[in-house]
Each structure stands twice: as C-alpha cells, then as structure tokens.
Amino acid sequence: MDASGHGNGSLDTQLLIDGKTVKGQGAGETVVSPATGKKIGTVPGANKAQLDQAVKAAQRAFEGWSQSTPQQRSLLLLKLAQRIEDQAEAFARLESLNTGKPYARVLGDELPAIVDCFRFFAGAARCLPGLAVAEYMPNHTSMLRRDPIGVIGSIAPWNYPLMMLAWKVAPAL
C-alpha cells in the first residue's frame, strides 16, 4: 500500500540509523486506520542492538551539530520546511489515513502549521543566545531556551504524529 492508501506501491518502513536505512529487527507494529479499521501496514521496530547503535550515532552527530553555526542550522531547517511543503499532499494523504482525520483538514490546517514550525525555528536558530517569548501561531505562546544537552528520546501521542515531530524535532535542531 502506498501513502495514498491505494495499494499500488509499498510504504518504506525502514529505520534510519547512522545515515543508512536498515530493516528493523524488533517487533512489528501493525498500523490500522481508525476511520476504516483496515490495516495500513506493519512498521518494524528496532531491537536493542539497533537502538544502541542509533543512540551512539546520534551522540557522535551531536558533537558536530552542537557546534554548527546559526546560519547552518537555519538553512537546513528552511530546506527541511521546503521539502515538507513540496510533499504536503503525500504527507496529508498518509496522515489522514493514519489518524482518520479529513484529508482537507490535514492539508489545509496541519501541514501549513508544521512547515511554519520549521521556518519559525529556522529564524530562531539565528538568535541563539537569550530567551525568546512570542506567539508564532494565534493563541500559542512559545518560550525558547537554548542549551544543547545531547541526545534525547521522545514519545508522542498517535493523534498528531507529524505535528508532534515538528514540535519536538524543530526546536531540538
């Protein structure tokens, strides 16, 4: 099944570890559309050795990334925002299928906010020292504190997977 839910392709479910895609060696998680009850696919998880390998790779990457310039971070975040925006329809189809939300709401509401989140933090990356407090979305106050601490893990709820990714990844990067 592809991201449109039409079954005419395959959804890539490999893990990204140390810059390479690999097949997950851990237990699989069946993903079911809450709107239809139909299986979307199975996502294999990482086993302990793969998790350890991923954490070690992230720790190595942190050494350089934590020393990157505001310009480097900003430009990469803007590039990522543009890639998400360019592929918004595919992301919206998959997010709709995965969460049961209407496609039009994901495409019209969530994806623009996700793209804007990455763009907001691209701008914030250029003023690393100090505290910034502002509303970057109506009725949402944001506070930033910039202290690189290292590798973290995030567990997010199922109902806003892409938005949770943006809210966790963009400020960390």
Tab-separated table of C-alpha atoms in Angstrom:
chain	number	residue	atom	x	y	z
A	1	MET	CA	0.000	0.000	0.000
A	2	ASP	CA	1.315	3.462	-0.814
A	3	ALA	CA	0.767	6.723	1.060
A	4	SER	CA	-2.480	7.325	-0.817
A	5	GLY	CA	-3.907	4.084	0.537
A	6	HIS	CA	-4.367	2.613	-2.924
A	7	GLY	CA	-2.238	-0.475	-2.518
A	8	ASN	CA	-0.284	0.100	-5.738
A	9	GLY	CA	3.082	0.658	-4.097
A	10	SER	CA	4.905	-0.070	-0.907
A	11	LEU	CA	5.371	2.188	2.063
A	12	ASP	CA	9.021	2.449	3.116
A	13	THR	CA	9.179	1.471	6.765
A	14	GLN	CA	12.917	1.107	7.195
A	15	LEU	CA	14.790	2.645	10.093
A	16	LEU	CA	17.335	5.422	9.619
A	17	ILE	CA	20.402	4.600	11.703
A	18	ASP	CA	23.720	6.370	11.292
A	19	GLY	CA	22.735	7.812	7.923
A	20	LYS	CA	21.679	4.462	6.458
A	21	THR	CA	18.275	2.847	6.043
A	22	VAL	CA	18.055	-0.602	7.594
A	23	LYS	CA	15.333	-3.126	8.225
A	24	GLY	CA	14.037	-3.076	11.783
A	25	GLN	CA	14.946	-6.221	13.705
A	26	GLY	CA	12.442	-5.658	16.531
A	27	ALA	CA	8.791	-6.499	16.929
A	28	GLY	CA	6.488	-5.034	14.320
A	29	GLU	CA	3.628	-2.659	14.998
A	30	THR	CA	0.500	-3.042	12.916
A	31	VAL	CA	-0.888	0.324	11.859
A	32	VAL	CA	-4.662	0.428	11.397
A	33	SER	CA	-6.707	3.292	10.005
A	34	PRO	CA	-9.079	4.435	12.763
A	35	ALA	CA	-11.547	5.617	10.105
A	36	THR	CA	-11.851	2.285	8.295
A	37	GLY	CA	-10.367	-0.290	10.628
A	38	LYS	CA	-8.244	-1.542	7.730
A	39	LYS	CA	-4.585	-2.352	8.084
A	40	ILE	CA	-2.335	0.323	6.594
A	41	GLY	CA	0.841	-1.650	7.109
A	42	THR	CA	3.278	-3.049	9.610
A	43	VAL	CA	6.149	-0.978	10.887
A	44	PRO	CA	9.061	-2.998	12.257
A	45	GLY	CA	10.711	-1.641	15.353
A	46	ALA	CA	14.345	-1.570	16.329
A	47	ASN	CA	15.806	-4.255	18.528
A	48	LYS	CA	18.049	-3.317	21.461
A	49	ALA	CA	21.253	-3.515	19.402
A	50	GLN	CA	19.769	-1.217	16.736
A	51	LEU	CA	18.568	1.213	19.376
A	52	ASP	CA	22.024	1.284	20.959
A	53	GLN	CA	23.590	1.804	17.515
A	54	ALA	CA	21.186	4.691	16.791
A	55	VAL	CA	21.902	6.397	20.118
A	56	LYS	CA	25.669	6.092	19.594
A	57	ALA	CA	25.339	7.541	16.086
A	58	ALA	CA	23.234	10.405	17.432
A	59	GLN	CA	25.804	11.095	20.133
A	60	ARG	CA	28.559	11.264	17.503
A	61	ALA	CA	26.439	13.573	15.350
A	62	PHE	CA	25.679	15.812	18.348
A	63	GLU	CA	29.362	16.628	18.779
A	64	GLY	CA	29.451	18.427	15.431
A	65	TRP	CA	25.853	19.627	15.297
A	66	SER	CA	26.052	21.346	18.673
A	67	GLN	CA	28.925	23.422	17.268
A	68	SER	CA	27.199	24.301	13.984
A	69	THR	CA	26.612	27.958	13.204
A	70	PRO	CA	23.225	29.654	13.358
A	71	GLN	CA	23.395	30.063	9.577
A	72	GLN	CA	23.992	26.334	9.019
A	73	ARG	CA	21.109	25.333	11.295
A	74	SER	CA	18.772	27.912	9.837
A	75	LEU	CA	19.464	26.958	6.225
A	76	LEU	CA	18.986	23.243	6.911
A	77	LEU	CA	15.721	23.842	8.770
A	78	LEU	CA	14.468	26.019	5.899
A	79	LYS	CA	15.413	23.286	3.426
A	80	LEU	CA	13.509	20.730	5.504
A	81	ALA	CA	10.468	23.033	5.689
A	82	GLN	CA	10.528	23.398	1.914
A	83	ARG	CA	10.732	19.623	1.386
A	84	ILE	CA	7.725	19.111	3.667
A	85	GLU	CA	5.805	21.834	1.850
A	86	ASP	CA	6.722	20.374	-1.550
A	87	GLN	CA	5.434	16.955	-0.473
A	88	ALA	CA	2.470	18.229	1.556
A	89	GLU	CA	-0.149	16.286	-0.414
A	90	ALA	CA	1.613	12.947	0.149
A	91	PHE	CA	2.105	13.725	3.843
A	92	ALA	CA	-1.559	14.753	4.141
A	93	ARG	CA	-2.783	11.531	2.484
A	94	LEU	CA	-0.723	9.379	4.823
A	95	GLU	CA	-1.565	11.424	7.921
A	96	SER	CA	-5.264	11.267	7.059
A	97	LEU	CA	-5.094	7.528	6.535
A	98	ASN	CA	-3.083	7.001	9.733
A	99	THR	CA	-5.173	9.200	12.055
A	100	GLY	CA	-8.614	9.169	10.439
A	101	LYS	CA	-8.630	12.942	10.059
A	102	PRO	CA	-10.163	14.533	6.963
A	103	TYR	CA	-7.554	14.983	4.233
A	104	ALA	CA	-8.602	18.598	3.635
A	105	ARG	CA	-8.014	19.490	7.317
A	106	VAL	CA	-4.588	17.866	7.379
A	107	LEU	CA	-3.579	19.559	4.119
A	108	GLY	CA	-5.151	22.922	4.923
A	109	ASP	CA	-4.505	23.212	8.660
A	110	GLU	CA	-1.823	20.860	9.972
A	111	LEU	CA	0.702	20.838	7.143
A	112	PRO	CA	0.986	24.638	6.907
A	113	ALA	CA	1.488	24.782	10.699
A	114	ILE	CA	4.143	22.048	10.515
A	115	VAL	CA	6.006	23.874	7.747
A	116	ASP	CA	5.724	27.129	9.684
A	117	CYS	CA	7.102	25.455	12.813
A	118	PHE	CA	10.298	24.510	10.969
A	119	ARG	CA	10.521	28.002	9.450
A	120	PHE	CA	9.964	29.628	12.843
A	121	PHE	CA	12.797	27.646	14.389
A	122	ALA	CA	14.987	28.362	11.352
A	123	GLY	CA	14.627	32.031	12.269
A	124	ALA	CA	15.096	31.322	15.962
A	125	ALA	CA	18.338	29.490	15.191
A	126	ARG	CA	19.831	32.810	14.098
A	127	CYS	CA	19.409	34.329	17.559
A	128	LEU	CA	20.748	31.515	19.711
A	129	PRO	CA	21.663	33.394	22.887
A	130	GLY	CA	18.952	34.597	25.233
A	131	LEU	CA	15.305	33.880	25.815
A	132	ALA	CA	12.613	34.492	23.214
A	133	VAL	CA	8.936	34.654	24.095
A	134	ALA	CA	6.308	35.262	21.451
A	135	GLU	CA	3.232	33.947	19.713
A	136	TYR	CA	4.177	32.346	16.435
A	137	MET	CA	0.668	30.936	15.954
A	138	PRO	CA	-2.508	32.625	17.168
A	139	ASN	CA	-3.215	31.738	20.813
A	140	HIS	CA	0.044	29.773	21.252
A	141	THR	CA	2.847	31.318	23.300
A	142	SER	CA	6.312	29.870	22.779
A	143	MET	CA	9.350	30.153	25.003
A	144	LEU	CA	12.801	29.124	23.847
A	145	ARG	CA	15.804	28.210	25.919
A	146	ARG	CA	18.915	27.170	24.070
A	147	ASP	CA	21.122	24.764	25.974
A	148	PRO	CA	22.407	21.816	23.894
A	149	ILE	CA	22.138	18.814	26.185
A	150	GLY	CA	22.670	15.851	23.899
A	151	VAL	CA	20.602	13.007	22.541
A	152	ILE	CA	17.000	12.697	23.692
A	153	GLY	CA	14.091	10.366	23.037
A	154	SER	CA	10.517	11.469	22.509
A	155	ILE	CA	7.308	9.537	22.910
A	156	ALA	CA	4.415	11.286	21.224
A	157	PRO	CA	0.662	10.616	21.054
A	158	TRP	CA	-0.833	8.964	17.996
A	159	ASN	CA	-3.302	11.675	17.027
A	160	TYR	CA	-0.852	14.315	15.728
A	161	PRO	CA	2.229	12.376	14.623
A	162	LEU	CA	3.595	14.905	12.126
A	163	MET	CA	2.808	17.895	14.343
A	164	MET	CA	4.472	16.177	17.313
A	165	LEU	CA	7.506	15.523	15.131
A	166	ALA	CA	7.698	19.203	14.206
A	167	TRP	CA	7.230	20.374	17.791
A	168	LYS	CA	9.954	18.021	19.077
A	169	VAL	CA	12.486	17.993	16.227
A	170	ALA	CA	12.499	21.608	15.004
A	171	PRO	CA	13.405	23.235	18.342
A	172	ALA	CA	15.953	20.498	19.114
A	173	LEU	CA	17.715	21.082	15.802
